[in-house]
């Protein structure tokens, strides 16, 4: 079947955005193994029925009836792809229970496999956590940690190293969430948001607003909990929504940063507080032994628990095309398998773009259905930056940026078909473009 051609609607007054991309090879490699996001659990994997009630099953069989949000074909089990003339074949040896390849700007889903299968998400759920809470606290706000802030953290959770009675900025806490997948940082931010229960309510409400109807949040950090599920489709919605926010783009693309340590007294009795380095656990961003960093990668988030297996959502740019790929629970037990399968799907997506008919679409949030995304402004920020106000300053504009010391690439994507009205609102016409997606440079 020939690929569908995109045509711009003549009724819209559009200003085509300039698209700039800078492609430099990522050479930084990581020698330390990735941390598990949560404690390994002895319980079998959980999936959910179409009614939303979780069921416990060790099998890898998707339900026969799944959601059709985004299109009927996305509700079918198995691999879905409409290959046009000259389209490359899908990668062989993919073992993930669920995956999706989508155009991050247009929202077209190029191919999928059990896209709406409700599975444990692990720490990829932190994308929803960040998208929900980032706009609530200025990054310069300070918080002194009390014991109750760290209560209820699951045994064996990944931690960034937050200490009681120490003061951290919101910026510090978000670095802990994104780079080290720190459940301690999640719980402190949740405490600032009136507690874990309130945060869970906020996250579930935001998931519904994003039309991520496969998702049920039980724990804000992604720790294995009964009934906590999401899907490759929903995780991709969370990433796409988060990437509208300047701070989200900044944090998820940071390779390494300094994090405040514990206050101690030196030999002279003077209190001092040194910092230590933390590195992003996204191995397509940093590289790993036997795995090169992926050219064009700009985030987003990884996860790993016993119930979820390895999960990952990544965004990358190549030749002016921006793709989102989510991979959930590869059954091959090879080192970095989730990243290897993601890289294969990204490669395929870039080759297949324009040669396939979409199998569905990433739906916009409910508030965007009328044609405009509330909260947008002339700088290209939709949904808030999380720093107390929008800014037009690129997050990777300078050669050296605070909190990042990795070698990387810089993406300057001014959002495919942004239509800027006099009122400062982007008309999206069902689509939701990505403004100023950036990778930070050394």
Tab-separated table of C-alpha atoms in Angstrom:
chain	number	residue	atom	x	y	z
A	1	UNK	CA	0.000	0.000	0.000
A	2	UNK	CA	1.566	3.366	-0.937
A	3	UNK	CA	2.321	5.709	1.928
A	4	UNK	CA	-0.128	8.509	2.585
A	5	UNK	CA	1.055	11.972	1.607
A	6	UNK	CA	0.753	14.790	4.122
A	7	UNK	CA	-0.872	17.991	2.913
A	8	UNK	CA	-1.081	21.215	4.876
A	9	UNK	CA	-4.529	22.676	5.345
A	10	UNK	CA	-4.838	25.855	3.319
A	11	UNK	CA	-7.299	27.346	5.792
A	12	UNK	CA	-4.533	27.775	8.395
A	13	UNK	CA	-2.171	30.738	8.361
A	14	UNK	CA	1.122	29.082	9.120
A	15	UNK	CA	4.621	30.218	9.693
A	16	UNK	CA	6.919	27.329	8.942
A	17	UNK	CA	9.399	26.947	11.755
A	18	UNK	CA	13.104	26.805	10.961
A	19	UNK	CA	14.606	23.489	11.838
A	20	UNK	CA	18.248	23.370	12.828
A	21	UNK	CA	20.113	20.258	13.876
A	22	UNK	CA	23.659	19.780	15.029
A	23	UNK	CA	24.871	16.190	14.875
A	24	UNK	CA	27.998	15.331	16.838
A	25	UNK	CA	28.936	11.815	17.827
A	26	UNK	CA	28.342	10.963	21.449
A	27	UNK	CA	31.577	9.556	22.745
A	28	UNK	CA	30.993	9.380	26.466
A	29	UNK	CA	30.760	5.855	27.782
A	30	UNK	CA	29.614	4.576	31.114
A	31	UNK	CA	31.465	1.840	32.904
A	32	UNK	CA	29.176	1.527	35.897
A	33	UNK	CA	26.215	-0.856	35.582
A	34	UNK	CA	22.730	0.580	35.535
A	35	UNK	CA	20.912	0.524	38.828
A	36	UNK	CA	17.720	-1.427	39.220
A	37	UNK	CA	14.913	1.039	39.709
A	38	UNK	CA	13.114	-0.909	42.381
A	39	UNK	CA	13.584	-3.895	44.570
A	40	UNK	CA	13.379	-7.223	42.712
A	41	UNK	CA	10.069	-8.740	43.664
A	42	UNK	CA	9.129	-12.378	44.017
A	43	UNK	CA	5.667	-11.831	42.623
A	44	UNK	CA	4.922	-12.744	38.993
A	45	UNK	CA	4.350	-10.120	36.338
A	46	UNK	CA	1.001	-8.361	36.353
A	47	UNK	CA	-1.082	-7.290	33.416
A	48	UNK	CA	-4.517	-5.777	33.277
A	49	UNK	CA	-7.779	-6.731	31.671
A	50	UNK	CA	-9.648	-4.203	29.493
A	51	UNK	CA	-11.726	-3.331	32.553
A	52	UNK	CA	-8.603	-1.975	34.225
A	53	UNK	CA	-8.420	-4.643	36.929
A	54	UNK	CA	-4.982	-6.162	37.175
A	55	UNK	CA	-4.518	-9.886	36.830
A	56	UNK	CA	-1.477	-11.892	37.820
A	57	UNK	CA	-0.076	-14.108	35.108
A	58	UNK	CA	3.394	-15.447	34.285
A	59	UNK	CA	2.447	-15.794	30.625
A	60	UNK	CA	3.542	-13.467	27.837
A	61	UNK	CA	0.190	-13.568	26.079
A	62	UNK	CA	-1.451	-10.194	25.448
A	63	UNK	CA	-5.194	-9.843	26.043
A	64	UNK	CA	-7.393	-10.385	23.025
A	65	UNK	CA	-9.243	-7.124	23.611
A	66	UNK	CA	-7.161	-3.985	24.110
A	67	UNK	CA	-7.852	-0.262	23.961
A	68	UNK	CA	-8.337	1.387	20.578
A	69	UNK	CA	-7.297	4.883	21.658
A	70	UNK	CA	-5.362	6.302	18.725
A	71	UNK	CA	-6.900	3.921	16.194
A	72	UNK	CA	-8.464	0.497	15.841
A	73	UNK	CA	-5.299	-1.124	14.531
A	74	UNK	CA	-3.459	-0.223	17.743
A	75	UNK	CA	-5.938	-2.350	19.677
A	76	UNK	CA	-4.915	-5.527	17.870
A	77	UNK	CA	-2.420	-7.955	19.327
A	78	UNK	CA	0.808	-8.691	17.539
A	79	UNK	CA	2.859	-6.508	15.233
A	80	UNK	CA	1.067	-3.790	13.293
A	81	UNK	CA	2.694	-2.124	10.271
A	82	UNK	CA	1.443	-0.844	6.906
A	83	UNK	CA	4.535	-1.013	4.748
A	84	UNK	CA	4.479	1.087	1.596
A	85	UNK	CA	6.600	0.836	-1.529
A	86	UNK	CA	10.267	0.772	-0.681
A	87	UNK	CA	9.656	0.513	3.055
A	88	UNK	CA	12.285	-1.467	4.995
A	89	UNK	CA	11.259	-4.642	6.752
A	90	UNK	CA	10.908	-4.487	10.509
A	91	UNK	CA	13.910	-5.523	12.608
A	92	UNK	CA	14.288	-9.207	13.260
A	93	UNK	CA	14.751	-10.798	16.665
A	94	UNK	CA	12.665	-8.275	18.607
A	95	UNK	CA	11.692	-9.931	21.879
A	96	UNK	CA	9.845	-7.154	23.723
A	97	UNK	CA	6.323	-7.860	24.880
A	98	UNK	CA	5.260	-4.442	23.668
A	99	UNK	CA	6.768	-1.625	21.603
A	100	UNK	CA	5.813	1.417	19.561
A	101	UNK	CA	7.513	3.686	17.007
A	102	UNK	CA	5.967	7.130	16.550
A	103	UNK	CA	6.694	10.468	14.919
A	104	UNK	CA	7.129	12.777	17.905
A	105	UNK	CA	5.893	15.872	16.076
A	106	UNK	CA	3.022	14.682	13.886
A	107	UNK	CA	1.919	11.951	16.282
A	108	UNK	CA	1.774	9.284	13.570
A	109	UNK	CA	2.416	5.774	14.875
A	110	UNK	CA	4.633	4.151	12.245
A	111	UNK	CA	4.458	0.625	13.703
A	112	UNK	CA	3.608	-1.102	16.955
A	113	UNK	CA	3.471	-4.409	18.772
A	114	UNK	CA	0.788	-4.874	21.437
A	115	UNK	CA	0.775	-1.096	21.893
A	116	UNK	CA	-2.025	-1.066	24.485
A	117	UNK	CA	-0.955	-4.099	26.516
A	118	UNK	CA	-1.183	-3.031	30.168
A	119	UNK	CA	2.086	-3.986	31.809
A	120	UNK	CA	4.096	-2.883	34.851
A	121	UNK	CA	5.993	0.253	33.792
A	122	UNK	CA	8.870	0.447	36.332
A	123	UNK	CA	10.564	3.854	36.467
A	124	UNK	CA	9.432	4.940	33.021
A	125	UNK	CA	6.372	5.982	35.061
A	126	UNK	CA	8.566	8.778	36.409
A	127	UNK	CA	7.933	10.560	33.086
A	128	UNK	CA	4.305	11.003	34.165
A	129	UNK	CA	5.462	12.014	37.648
A	130	UNK	CA	7.698	14.718	36.194
A	131	UNK	CA	5.143	15.924	33.669
A	132	UNK	CA	2.621	16.254	36.491
A	133	UNK	CA	4.782	17.990	39.125
A	134	UNK	CA	7.407	19.967	37.190
A	135	UNK	CA	5.194	23.062	36.742
A	136	UNK	CA	4.347	23.205	40.451
A	137	UNK	CA	7.681	24.223	41.978
A	138	UNK	CA	10.288	26.784	40.851
A	139	UNK	CA	13.636	25.076	40.393
A	140	UNK	CA	15.281	27.504	42.823
A	141	UNK	CA	12.919	26.622	45.688
A	142	UNK	CA	14.686	24.996	48.637
A	143	UNK	CA	13.413	22.194	50.850
A	144	UNK	CA	14.854	20.779	54.066
A	145	UNK	CA	14.273	17.031	54.218
A	146	UNK	CA	12.531	15.640	57.309
A	147	UNK	CA	12.245	11.922	58.168
A	148	UNK	CA	8.607	11.690	57.050
A	149	UNK	CA	9.635	12.782	53.529
A	150	UNK	CA	11.514	9.524	53.075
A	151	UNK	CA	8.928	7.237	54.664
A	152	UNK	CA	7.462	4.414	52.624
A	153	UNK	CA	10.266	4.033	50.089
A	154	UNK	CA	10.304	0.462	48.840
A	155	UNK	CA	13.120	-1.786	49.984
A	156	UNK	CA	15.895	-2.012	47.402
A	157	UNK	CA	14.793	1.115	45.530
A	158	UNK	CA	17.265	3.041	43.430
A	159	UNK	CA	18.398	6.097	45.378
A	160	UNK	CA	20.306	9.267	44.578
A	161	UNK	CA	21.483	9.648	48.181
A	162	UNK	CA	19.236	12.219	49.842
A	163	UNK	CA	19.904	12.701	53.566
A	164	UNK	CA	17.582	13.780	56.359
A	165	UNK	CA	18.028	17.303	57.724
A	166	UNK	CA	19.808	18.408	54.542
A	167	UNK	CA	18.483	21.144	52.271
A	168	UNK	CA	18.107	20.639	48.509
A	169	UNK	CA	16.840	22.807	45.700
A	170	UNK	CA	14.041	21.567	43.471
A	171	UNK	CA	16.647	21.546	40.702
A	172	UNK	CA	18.764	19.100	42.718
A	173	UNK	CA	15.765	16.850	43.311
A	174	UNK	CA	14.836	16.683	39.628
A	175	UNK	CA	18.403	15.807	38.705
A	176	UNK	CA	18.093	12.942	41.184
A	177	UNK	CA	14.839	11.797	39.582
A	178	UNK	CA	16.001	11.905	35.967
A	179	UNK	CA	19.645	10.887	36.210
A	180	UNK	CA	19.653	8.317	39.020
A	181	UNK	CA	15.970	7.405	38.967
A	182	UNK	CA	16.044	8.170	42.674
A	183	UNK	CA	12.933	7.028	44.491
A	184	UNK	CA	14.116	9.113	47.450
A	185	UNK	CA	13.950	12.254	45.272
A	186	UNK	CA	10.468	11.252	44.086
A	187	UNK	CA	9.244	10.885	47.656
A	188	UNK	CA	10.668	14.246	48.733
A	189	UNK	CA	8.989	16.004	45.806
A	190	UNK	CA	5.782	14.116	46.598
A	191	UNK	CA	5.993	15.327	50.195
A	192	UNK	CA	6.258	18.876	48.870
A	193	UNK	CA	3.096	18.108	46.867
A	194	UNK	CA	1.062	17.284	50.019
A	195	UNK	CA	2.131	13.674	50.111
A	196	UNK	CA	2.305	10.456	48.098
A	197	UNK	CA	-1.472	9.897	48.089
A	198	UNK	CA	-2.117	13.356	46.657
A	199	UNK	CA	0.621	12.882	44.087
A	200	UNK	CA	-0.857	9.561	42.970
A	201	UNK	CA	-4.244	11.275	42.557
A	202	UNK	CA	-2.649	14.074	40.561
A	203	UNK	CA	-0.800	11.625	38.332
A	204	UNK	CA	-3.910	9.559	37.621
A	205	UNK	CA	-5.840	12.726	36.819
A	206	UNK	CA	-3.089	13.921	34.484
A	207	UNK	CA	-2.952	10.533	32.769
A	208	UNK	CA	-6.676	10.806	32.094
A	209	UNK	CA	-6.184	14.346	30.730
A	210	UNK	CA	-3.538	12.981	28.364
A	211	UNK	CA	-5.967	10.198	27.321
A	212	UNK	CA	-3.524	7.631	28.676
A	213	UNK	CA	-6.327	5.302	29.693
A	214	UNK	CA	-4.208	2.156	30.065
A	215	UNK	CA	-2.455	3.641	33.084
A	216	UNK	CA	-3.196	3.137	36.765
A	217	UNK	CA	-0.761	4.768	39.188
A	218	UNK	CA	-0.319	3.233	42.637
A	219	UNK	CA	3.181	4.448	43.502
A	220	UNK	CA	4.613	7.660	41.997
A	221	UNK	CA	8.120	6.215	41.586
A	222	UNK	CA	7.168	3.162	39.512
A	223	UNK	CA	8.007	0.702	42.295
A	224	UNK	CA	6.288	-2.650	41.772
A	225	UNK	CA	2.814	-2.437	43.253
A	226	UNK	CA	-0.255	-4.578	42.649
A	227	UNK	CA	-2.450	-3.020	39.982
A	228	UNK	CA	0.129	-0.487	38.777
A	229	UNK	CA	0.143	-0.693	34.997
A	230	UNK	CA	0.727	1.347	31.881
A	231	UNK	CA	1.375	0.596	28.206
A	232	UNK	CA	3.886	1.402	25.490
A	233	UNK	CA	1.282	3.729	24.000
A	234	UNK	CA	0.704	5.605	27.267
A	235	UNK	CA	4.396	5.891	28.119
A	236	UNK	CA	4.928	7.463	24.713
A	237	UNK	CA	2.151	9.950	25.443
A	238	UNK	CA	3.870	10.856	28.729
A	239	UNK	CA	7.196	11.420	26.977
A	240	UNK	CA	5.601	13.535	24.262
A	241	UNK	CA	3.767	15.657	26.809
A	242	UNK	CA	6.838	16.061	29.013
A	243	UNK	CA	8.990	17.116	26.085
A	244	UNK	CA	6.781	20.165	25.639
A	245	UNK	CA	8.381	21.476	28.839
A	246	UNK	CA	11.781	23.161	28.799
A	247	UNK	CA	12.915	21.745	32.131
A	248	UNK	CA	11.812	18.224	31.224
A	249	UNK	CA	13.906	18.374	28.031
A	250	UNK	CA	16.846	19.733	30.011
A	251	UNK	CA	16.805	17.095	32.729
A	252	UNK	CA	16.159	14.041	30.559
A	253	UNK	CA	19.087	14.934	28.257
A	254	UNK	CA	21.640	15.656	30.995
A	255	UNK	CA	24.472	13.127	30.954
A	256	UNK	CA	26.063	13.905	34.312
A	257	UNK	CA	25.728	16.462	37.089
A	258	UNK	CA	26.917	17.357	40.582
A	259	UNK	CA	24.635	16.439	43.488
A	260	UNK	CA	24.886	17.852	47.030
A	261	UNK	CA	26.413	15.514	49.572
A	262	UNK	CA	26.113	15.334	53.337
A	263	UNK	CA	27.165	18.185	55.611
A	264	UNK	CA	30.198	17.216	57.704
A	265	UNK	CA	32.670	18.862	60.026
A	266	UNK	CA	36.261	19.115	58.899
A	267	UNK	CA	39.306	18.801	61.131
A	268	UNK	CA	38.922	22.415	62.219
A	269	UNK	CA	35.313	21.824	63.250
A	270	UNK	CA	33.915	23.863	60.381
A	271	UNK	CA	30.857	22.516	58.598
A	272	UNK	CA	31.410	21.735	54.927
A	273	UNK	CA	29.248	20.196	52.257
A	274	UNK	CA	30.805	18.712	49.180
A	275	UNK	CA	29.044	17.356	46.095
A	276	UNK	CA	29.427	14.131	44.184
A	277	UNK	CA	28.891	13.251	40.557
A	278	UNK	CA	25.814	11.428	39.326
A	279	UNK	CA	25.425	10.006	35.833
A	280	UNK	CA	22.364	9.298	33.755
A	281	UNK	CA	21.393	5.624	33.681
A	282	UNK	CA	19.987	5.943	30.129
A	283	UNK	CA	22.580	3.856	28.271
A	284	UNK	CA	21.622	5.149	24.831
A	285	UNK	CA	22.557	8.588	26.143
A	286	UNK	CA	25.791	7.681	27.935
A	287	UNK	CA	26.911	4.542	26.171
A	288	UNK	CA	27.933	1.362	27.955
A	289	UNK	CA	30.348	-1.508	27.583
A	290	UNK	CA	29.573	-3.018	24.182
A	291	UNK	CA	26.930	-0.371	23.436
A	292	UNK	CA	27.566	2.932	21.692
A	293	UNK	CA	25.575	6.002	22.584
A	294	UNK	CA	22.861	6.447	19.983
A	295	UNK	CA	23.480	9.241	17.487
A	296	UNK	CA	20.765	11.873	17.869
A	297	UNK	CA	19.456	10.667	21.254
A	298	UNK	CA	17.904	13.359	23.455
A	299	UNK	CA	16.366	11.403	26.387
A	300	UNK	CA	13.969	10.148	27.824
A	301	UNK	CA	13.697	7.534	30.675
A	302	UNK	CA	14.563	3.948	31.520
A	303	UNK	CA	13.265	1.530	34.130
A	304	UNK	CA	13.776	-1.966	35.497
A	305	UNK	CA	11.976	-4.105	38.072
A	306	UNK	CA	11.232	-7.795	38.422
A	307	UNK	CA	7.592	-7.397	37.398
A	308	UNK	CA	8.264	-4.950	34.596
A	309	UNK	CA	11.535	-6.283	33.289
A	310	UNK	CA	13.432	-3.575	31.435
A	311	UNK	CA	11.441	-0.672	30.035
A	312	UNK	CA	12.582	2.357	28.077
A	313	UNK	CA	11.243	5.344	26.160
A	314	UNK	CA	13.681	7.248	23.969
A	315	UNK	CA	13.481	10.290	21.703
A	316	UNK	CA	15.986	10.902	18.920
A	317	UNK	CA	16.453	13.224	15.934
A	318	UNK	CA	17.990	12.504	12.558
A	319	UNK	CA	17.834	14.543	9.352
A	320	UNK	CA	15.073	16.733	10.744
A	321	UNK	CA	12.883	13.825	11.846
A	322	UNK	CA	12.089	13.275	15.542
A	323	UNK	CA	11.000	9.818	16.673
A	324	UNK	CA	9.739	8.380	19.942
A	325	UNK	CA	10.231	4.678	20.675
A	326	UNK	CA	8.998	2.775	23.728
A	327	UNK	CA	10.074	-0.796	24.450
A	328	UNK	CA	8.655	-2.862	27.315
A	329	UNK	CA	10.082	-6.076	28.774
A	330	UNK	CA	12.352	-7.747	26.207
A	331	UNK	CA	12.333	-11.461	26.854
A	332	UNK	CA	15.920	-11.906	25.710
A	333	UNK	CA	18.090	-11.750	28.805
A	334	UNK	CA	21.092	-10.054	27.238
A	335	UNK	CA	22.907	-7.065	28.689
A	336	UNK	CA	21.335	-3.750	27.591
A	337	UNK	CA	18.754	-5.644	25.497
A	338	UNK	CA	16.085	-2.958	25.931
A	339	UNK	CA	18.458	-0.361	24.495
A	340	UNK	CA	19.546	-2.595	21.637
A	341	UNK	CA	15.943	-3.203	20.581
A	342	UNK	CA	15.164	0.502	20.925
A	343	UNK	CA	18.122	1.379	18.692
A	344	UNK	CA	16.956	-1.111	16.073
A	345	UNK	CA	13.458	0.367	16.081
A	346	UNK	CA	14.804	3.919	15.867
A	347	UNK	CA	16.979	2.945	12.897
A	348	UNK	CA	13.977	1.345	11.220
A	349	UNK	CA	11.757	4.345	11.935
A	350	UNK	CA	14.167	6.812	10.373
A	351	UNK	CA	14.468	4.613	7.268
A	352	UNK	CA	10.723	3.966	7.076
A	353	UNK	CA	9.556	7.553	7.545
A	354	UNK	CA	7.479	8.578	4.518
A	355	UNK	CA	7.306	4.989	3.270
A	356	UNK	CA	4.644	3.601	5.589
A	357	UNK	CA	1.026	4.350	6.276
A	358	UNK	CA	0.444	5.078	9.983
A	359	UNK	CA	-1.215	2.361	12.035
A	360	UNK	CA	-2.639	4.991	14.375
A	361	UNK	CA	-1.765	8.240	16.099
A	362	UNK	CA	-0.697	9.642	19.436
A	363	UNK	CA	-3.792	11.480	20.561
A	364	UNK	CA	-3.472	15.014	21.956
A	365	UNK	CA	-4.559	15.855	25.503
A	366	UNK	CA	-8.245	16.470	26.096
A	367	UNK	CA	-7.619	20.184	26.553
A	368	UNK	CA	-5.966	20.306	23.123
A	369	UNK	CA	-8.858	18.718	21.243
A	370	UNK	CA	-10.385	22.096	20.414
A	371	UNK	CA	-7.330	23.060	18.408
A	372	UNK	CA	-5.239	25.009	20.904
A	373	UNK	CA	-2.992	23.993	23.755
A	374	UNK	CA	-3.625	26.224	26.773
A	375	UNK	CA	-0.578	27.695	28.431
A	376	UNK	CA	1.513	28.063	25.305
A	377	UNK	CA	3.433	31.245	24.696
A	378	UNK	CA	5.652	32.900	22.145
A	379	UNK	CA	8.755	31.029	23.273
A	380	UNK	CA	7.279	27.705	22.254
A	381	UNK	CA	6.567	26.419	25.728
A	382	UNK	CA	3.392	24.432	26.182
A	383	UNK	CA	2.265	23.371	29.616
A	384	UNK	CA	4.821	25.289	31.667
A	385	UNK	CA	8.537	25.065	32.166
A	386	UNK	CA	8.545	24.250	35.856
A	387	UNK	CA	10.796	27.188	36.656
A	388	UNK	CA	8.094	29.604	37.658
A	389	UNK	CA	7.786	31.103	34.213
A	390	UNK	CA	8.405	30.408	30.547
A	391	UNK	CA	11.704	31.229	28.947
A	392	UNK	CA	12.762	31.509	25.342
A	393	UNK	CA	16.395	30.744	26.190
A	394	UNK	CA	17.448	27.376	24.745
A	395	UNK	CA	18.526	24.891	27.356
A	396	UNK	CA	21.635	23.971	25.399
A	397	UNK	CA	22.536	27.253	23.816
A	398	UNK	CA	25.915	27.649	25.470
A	399	UNK	CA	29.018	25.536	25.219
A	400	UNK	CA	28.903	24.884	28.967
A	401	UNK	CA	25.639	24.384	30.825
A	402	UNK	CA	25.224	23.961	34.578
A	403	UNK	CA	24.675	20.388	35.661
A	404	UNK	CA	25.951	18.734	32.484
A	405	UNK	CA	29.477	17.584	31.727
A	406	UNK	CA	28.944	14.945	29.084
A	407	UNK	CA	29.916	14.982	25.418
A	408	UNK	CA	26.772	15.008	23.328
A	409	UNK	CA	24.753	16.523	20.516
A	410	UNK	CA	22.563	19.584	20.341
A	411	UNK	CA	19.167	19.449	18.744
A	412	UNK	CA	17.390	22.669	17.905
A	413	UNK	CA	13.951	21.698	16.729
A	414	UNK	CA	11.508	24.522	16.279
A	415	UNK	CA	8.474	22.265	16.020
A	416	UNK	CA	7.192	21.136	12.586
A	417	UNK	CA	4.045	23.141	11.888
A	418	UNK	CA	3.797	25.640	14.694
A	419	UNK	CA	1.142	28.227	14.001
A	420	UNK	CA	1.618	31.321	16.115
A	421	UNK	CA	-1.409	33.548	16.540
A	422	UNK	CA	-1.434	37.127	17.828
A	423	UNK	CA	-2.760	35.853	21.157
A	424	UNK	CA	0.366	33.722	21.570
A	425	UNK	CA	-1.370	30.339	21.303
A	426	UNK	CA	-0.207	27.521	19.085
A	427	UNK	CA	-2.886	26.105	16.814
A	428	UNK	CA	-2.139	22.431	16.619
A	429	UNK	CA	-5.050	21.084	14.544
A	430	UNK	CA	-5.021	17.700	16.296
A	431	UNK	CA	-1.209	17.621	16.337
A	432	UNK	CA	1.068	18.600	19.179
A	433	UNK	CA	4.518	19.755	18.031
A	434	UNK	CA	7.707	19.664	20.053
A	435	UNK	CA	9.220	23.091	20.716
A	436	UNK	CA	12.980	23.599	20.957
A	437	UNK	CA	13.959	20.026	21.735
A	438	UNK	CA	17.538	20.316	22.926
A	439	UNK	CA	20.470	18.170	23.888
A	440	UNK	CA	22.999	19.848	26.153
A	441	UNK	CA	26.610	20.096	25.141
A	442	UNK	CA	29.811	20.144	27.112
